[in-house]
Amino acid sequence: MMLDVVDQEEVATVPGETNIGHAKGTAPLPREFDITDMLPAVGKDGRPLKRFSSGLKYVLREDLAAVLHSDDHARILLIDMRRPYEFAGGHMRHAMNVDWRAENHERQMQTILHRCAAEMLVVYCEFGGKRSPQAATLAAKVFAAKRNDNLKGIRILLGGYSGFFSQYPEACIGDYIPE
């Protein structure tokens, strides 16, 4: 993992990977399908939510895998909230890493989110139960203050990386390293 300096702030990135369409100033992608239809919101129980639910919104791993296997993967920003050694051991393709337990995690998240031009933010941790819901809450506050017109939603990966990797290892780089 390397650090990019953006406006004098450190942002975690992965060597050799790019997040096409996520930086400001990039050309918008064709919008044949609404990203919220491609990544429908579900509750923590996995059942579909009403379109205008105000609670935390999750995404099923099969829906995320379908988008990651398509050209539409550039329309989402994936942020892995696990420890750096977990991320180095294995992560989803195109994901960025923010160590939720690091002292500067809020600053790292804010830096990434302020330059985000993606239509959907998906956060994940090992199981999807603590770090990623907290990160989704922080992201919602940052985006509310920023008034991002591109962002259509924030999702938490239901079941986290452990569940995703067990079903879709081809959409990941490396393996699964438990905390």
PDB file of C-alpha atoms in Angstrom, residues 15-138:
ATOM      1  CA  PRO A  15      -0.165   0.049  -6.139  1.00  0.00           C
ATOM      2  CA  GLY A  16      -1.052  -0.876  -9.700  1.00  0.00           C
ATOM      3  CA  GLU A  17      -4.770  -0.221  -9.322  1.00  0.00           C
ATOM      4  CA  THR A  18      -6.827   2.758 -10.341  1.00  0.00           C
ATOM      5  CA  ASN A  19     -10.309   3.827  -9.404  1.00  0.00           C
ATOM      6  CA  ILE A  20     -11.423   4.974 -12.842  1.00  0.00           C
ATOM      7  CA  GLY A  21     -14.078   7.659 -12.717  1.00  0.00           C
ATOM      8  CA  HIS A  22     -13.618   8.388  -9.037  1.00  0.00           C
ATOM      9  CA  ALA A  23     -11.505  11.503  -9.271  1.00  0.00           C
ATOM     10  CA  LYS A  24     -12.919  14.950  -9.867  1.00  0.00           C
ATOM     11  CA  GLY A  25     -12.702  16.112 -13.438  1.00  0.00           C
ATOM     12  CA  THR A  26     -13.147  12.707 -15.046  1.00  0.00           C
ATOM     13  CA  ALA A  27     -15.741  12.283 -17.779  1.00  0.00           C
ATOM     14  CA  PRO A  28     -19.092  10.956 -16.562  1.00  0.00           C
ATOM     15  CA  LEU A  29     -19.930   7.402 -17.506  1.00  0.00           C
ATOM     16  CA  PRO A  30     -23.028   6.552 -19.566  1.00  0.00           C
ATOM     17  CA  ARG A  31     -25.990   6.111 -17.269  1.00  0.00           C
ATOM     18  CA  GLU A  32     -28.097   3.442 -18.953  1.00  0.00           C
ATOM     19  CA  PHE A  33     -29.081   2.022 -15.565  1.00  0.00           C
ATOM     20  CA  ASP A  34     -29.539   3.804 -12.270  1.00  0.00           C
ATOM     21  CA  ILE A  35     -26.857   2.603  -9.853  1.00  0.00           C
ATOM     22  CA  THR A  36     -29.423   2.371  -7.040  1.00  0.00           C
ATOM     23  CA  ASP A  37     -31.325  -0.202  -9.106  1.00  0.00           C
ATOM     24  CA  MET A  38     -28.109  -2.143  -9.702  1.00  0.00           C
ATOM     25  CA  LEU A  39     -27.247  -2.099  -5.981  1.00  0.00           C
ATOM     26  CA  PRO A  40     -30.643  -2.211  -4.277  1.00  0.00           C
ATOM     27  CA  ALA A  41     -30.717  -1.418  -0.583  1.00  0.00           C
ATOM     28  CA  VAL A  42     -31.470  -4.159   1.897  1.00  0.00           C
ATOM     29  CA  GLY A  43     -31.695  -4.131   5.666  1.00  0.00           C
ATOM     30  CA  LYS A  44     -29.316  -5.919   8.004  1.00  0.00           C
ATOM     31  CA  ASP A  45     -31.636  -8.928   7.705  1.00  0.00           C
ATOM     32  CA  GLY A  46     -31.111  -9.024   3.916  1.00  0.00           C
ATOM     33  CA  ARG A  47     -34.686  -8.012   3.079  1.00  0.00           C
ATOM     34  CA  PRO A  48     -35.353  -5.198   0.590  1.00  0.00           C
ATOM     35  CA  LEU A  49     -35.858  -1.746   2.082  1.00  0.00           C
ATOM     36  CA  LYS A  50     -38.350   0.862   1.030  1.00  0.00           C
ATOM     37  CA  ARG A  51     -36.763   3.218  -1.478  1.00  0.00           C
ATOM     38  CA  PHE A  52     -36.735   6.153   0.949  1.00  0.00           C
ATOM     39  CA  SER A  53     -35.648   4.403   4.135  1.00  0.00           C
ATOM     40  CA  SER A  54     -33.585   6.666   6.407  1.00  0.00           C
ATOM     41  CA  GLY A  55     -31.658   3.888   8.181  1.00  0.00           C
ATOM     42  CA  LEU A  56     -28.389   2.193   7.276  1.00  0.00           C
ATOM     43  CA  LYS A  57     -28.544   0.542   3.887  1.00  0.00           C
ATOM     44  CA  TYR A  58     -26.786  -2.709   3.049  1.00  0.00           C
ATOM     45  CA  VAL A  59     -26.074  -4.411  -0.266  1.00  0.00           C
ATOM     46  CA  LEU A  60     -26.145  -8.130  -0.974  1.00  0.00           C
ATOM     47  CA  ARG A  61     -22.854  -9.648  -2.064  1.00  0.00           C
ATOM     48  CA  GLU A  62     -24.388 -11.087  -5.262  1.00  0.00           C
ATOM     49  CA  ASP A  63     -25.566  -7.631  -6.339  1.00  0.00           C
ATOM     50  CA  LEU A  64     -22.155  -6.108  -5.634  1.00  0.00           C
ATOM     51  CA  ALA A  65     -20.372  -8.964  -7.438  1.00  0.00           C
ATOM     52  CA  ALA A  66     -22.559  -8.428 -10.518  1.00  0.00           C
ATOM     53  CA  VAL A  67     -21.565  -4.751 -10.672  1.00  0.00           C
ATOM     54  CA  LEU A  68     -17.894  -5.512 -10.012  1.00  0.00           C
ATOM     55  CA  HIS A  69     -17.915  -7.977 -12.922  1.00  0.00           C
ATOM     56  CA  SER A  70     -19.382  -5.343 -15.260  1.00  0.00           C
ATOM     57  CA  ASP A  71     -18.138  -2.120 -16.816  1.00  0.00           C
ATOM     58  CA  ASP A  72     -20.216  -0.281 -14.216  1.00  0.00           C
ATOM     59  CA  HIS A  73     -17.674  -1.023 -11.454  1.00  0.00           C
ATOM     60  CA  ALA A  74     -16.194   2.427 -12.106  1.00  0.00           C
ATOM     61  CA  ARG A  75     -19.439   4.012 -10.924  1.00  0.00           C
ATOM     62  CA  ILE A  76     -18.840   2.853  -7.346  1.00  0.00           C
ATOM     63  CA  LEU A  77     -16.171   3.626  -4.781  1.00  0.00           C
ATOM     64  CA  LEU A  78     -15.192   0.708  -2.536  1.00  0.00           C
ATOM     65  CA  ILE A  79     -13.603   1.479   0.816  1.00  0.00           C
ATOM     66  CA  ASP A  80     -12.208  -1.370   2.891  1.00  0.00           C
ATOM     67  CA  MET A  81     -12.293  -0.414   6.580  1.00  0.00           C
ATOM     68  CA  ARG A  82     -10.072  -3.239   7.827  1.00  0.00           C
ATOM     69  CA  ARG A  83      -6.551  -3.138   9.240  1.00  0.00           C
ATOM     70  CA  PRO A  84      -3.696  -2.694   6.717  1.00  0.00           C
ATOM     71  CA  TYR A  85      -2.451  -6.265   7.201  1.00  0.00           C
ATOM     72  CA  GLU A  86      -5.959  -7.598   6.486  1.00  0.00           C
ATOM     73  CA  PHE A  87      -6.163  -5.449   3.343  1.00  0.00           C
ATOM     74  CA  ALA A  88      -2.670  -6.505   2.220  1.00  0.00           C
ATOM     75  CA  GLY A  89      -3.671 -10.144   2.691  1.00  0.00           C
ATOM     76  CA  GLY A  90      -6.667  -9.759   0.392  1.00  0.00           C
ATOM     77  CA  HIS A  91      -9.275  -7.225  -0.699  1.00  0.00           C
ATOM     78  CA  MET A  92     -11.808  -6.497  -3.412  1.00  0.00           C
ATOM     79  CA  ARG A  93     -10.474  -5.278  -6.732  1.00  0.00           C
ATOM     80  CA  HIS A  94     -10.521  -1.462  -7.032  1.00  0.00           C
ATOM     81  CA  ALA A  95     -10.927  -0.974  -3.245  1.00  0.00           C
ATOM     82  CA  MET A  96      -9.166   1.685  -1.198  1.00  0.00           C
ATOM     83  CA  ASN A  97      -8.151   1.045   2.385  1.00  0.00           C
ATOM     84  CA  VAL A  98      -8.829   3.175   5.446  1.00  0.00           C
ATOM     85  CA  ASP A  99      -7.846   1.617   8.765  1.00  0.00           C
ATOM     86  CA  TRP A 100     -10.870   2.428  10.918  1.00  0.00           C
ATOM     87  CA  ARG A 101      -8.797   1.901  14.049  1.00  0.00           C
ATOM     88  CA  ALA A 102      -6.103   4.399  13.029  1.00  0.00           C
ATOM     89  CA  GLU A 103      -6.108   7.751  14.806  1.00  0.00           C
ATOM     90  CA  ASN A 104      -6.468   9.647  11.511  1.00  0.00           C
ATOM     91  CA  HIS A 105      -9.230   7.471   9.990  1.00  0.00           C
ATOM     92  CA  GLU A 106     -11.749  10.324   9.932  1.00  0.00           C
ATOM     93  CA  ARG A 107      -9.325  12.601   8.094  1.00  0.00           C
ATOM     94  CA  GLN A 108      -8.484   9.849   5.592  1.00  0.00           C
ATOM     95  CA  MET A 109     -12.192   9.207   4.962  1.00  0.00           C
ATOM     96  CA  GLN A 110     -12.947  12.902   4.550  1.00  0.00           C
ATOM     97  CA  THR A 111     -10.082  13.334   2.070  1.00  0.00           C
ATOM     98  CA  ILE A 112     -11.238  10.401  -0.046  1.00  0.00           C
ATOM     99  CA  LEU A 113     -14.876  11.436   0.088  1.00  0.00           C
ATOM    100  CA  HIS A 114     -14.238  15.090  -0.737  1.00  0.00           C
ATOM    101  CA  ARG A 115     -12.643  14.106  -4.032  1.00  0.00           C
ATOM    102  CA  CYS A 116     -15.137  11.340  -4.785  1.00  0.00           C
ATOM    103  CA  ALA A 117     -17.170  11.608  -7.991  1.00  0.00           C
ATOM    104  CA  ALA A 118     -18.628   8.093  -7.782  1.00  0.00           C
ATOM    105  CA  GLU A 119     -22.361   7.491  -7.849  1.00  0.00           C
ATOM    106  CA  MET A 120     -22.331   4.924  -5.041  1.00  0.00           C
ATOM    107  CA  LEU A 121     -20.107   4.379  -2.025  1.00  0.00           C
ATOM    108  CA  VAL A 122     -19.785   0.833  -0.688  1.00  0.00           C
ATOM    109  CA  VAL A 123     -17.938   0.300   2.587  1.00  0.00           C
ATOM    110  CA  TYR A 124     -16.979  -3.024   4.048  1.00  0.00           C
ATOM    111  CA  CYS A 125     -15.084  -4.549   6.938  1.00  0.00           C
ATOM    112  CA  GLU A 126     -14.507  -8.166   7.919  1.00  0.00           C
ATOM    113  CA  PHE A 127     -18.101  -9.056   8.834  1.00  0.00           C
ATOM    114  CA  GLY A 128     -20.076  -5.840   8.201  1.00  0.00           C
ATOM    115  CA  GLY A 129     -21.144  -5.422  11.804  1.00  0.00           C
ATOM    116  CA  LYS A 130     -19.195  -2.578  13.391  1.00  0.00           C
ATOM    117  CA  ARG A 131     -16.508  -0.730  11.406  1.00  0.00           C
ATOM    118  CA  SER A 132     -18.388  -0.411   8.132  1.00  0.00           C
ATOM    119  CA  PRO A 133     -21.673   0.829   9.684  1.00  0.00           C
ATOM    120  CA  GLN A 134     -19.680   3.464  11.589  1.00  0.00           C
ATOM    121  CA  ALA A 135     -17.875   4.429   8.372  1.00  0.00           C
ATOM    122  CA  ALA A 136     -21.182   4.667   6.485  1.00  0.00           C
ATOM    123  CA  THR A 137     -22.527   7.025   9.152  1.00  0.00           C
ATOM    124  CA  LEU A 138     -19.424   9.227   8.893  1.00  0.00           C
TER     125      LEU A 138
END
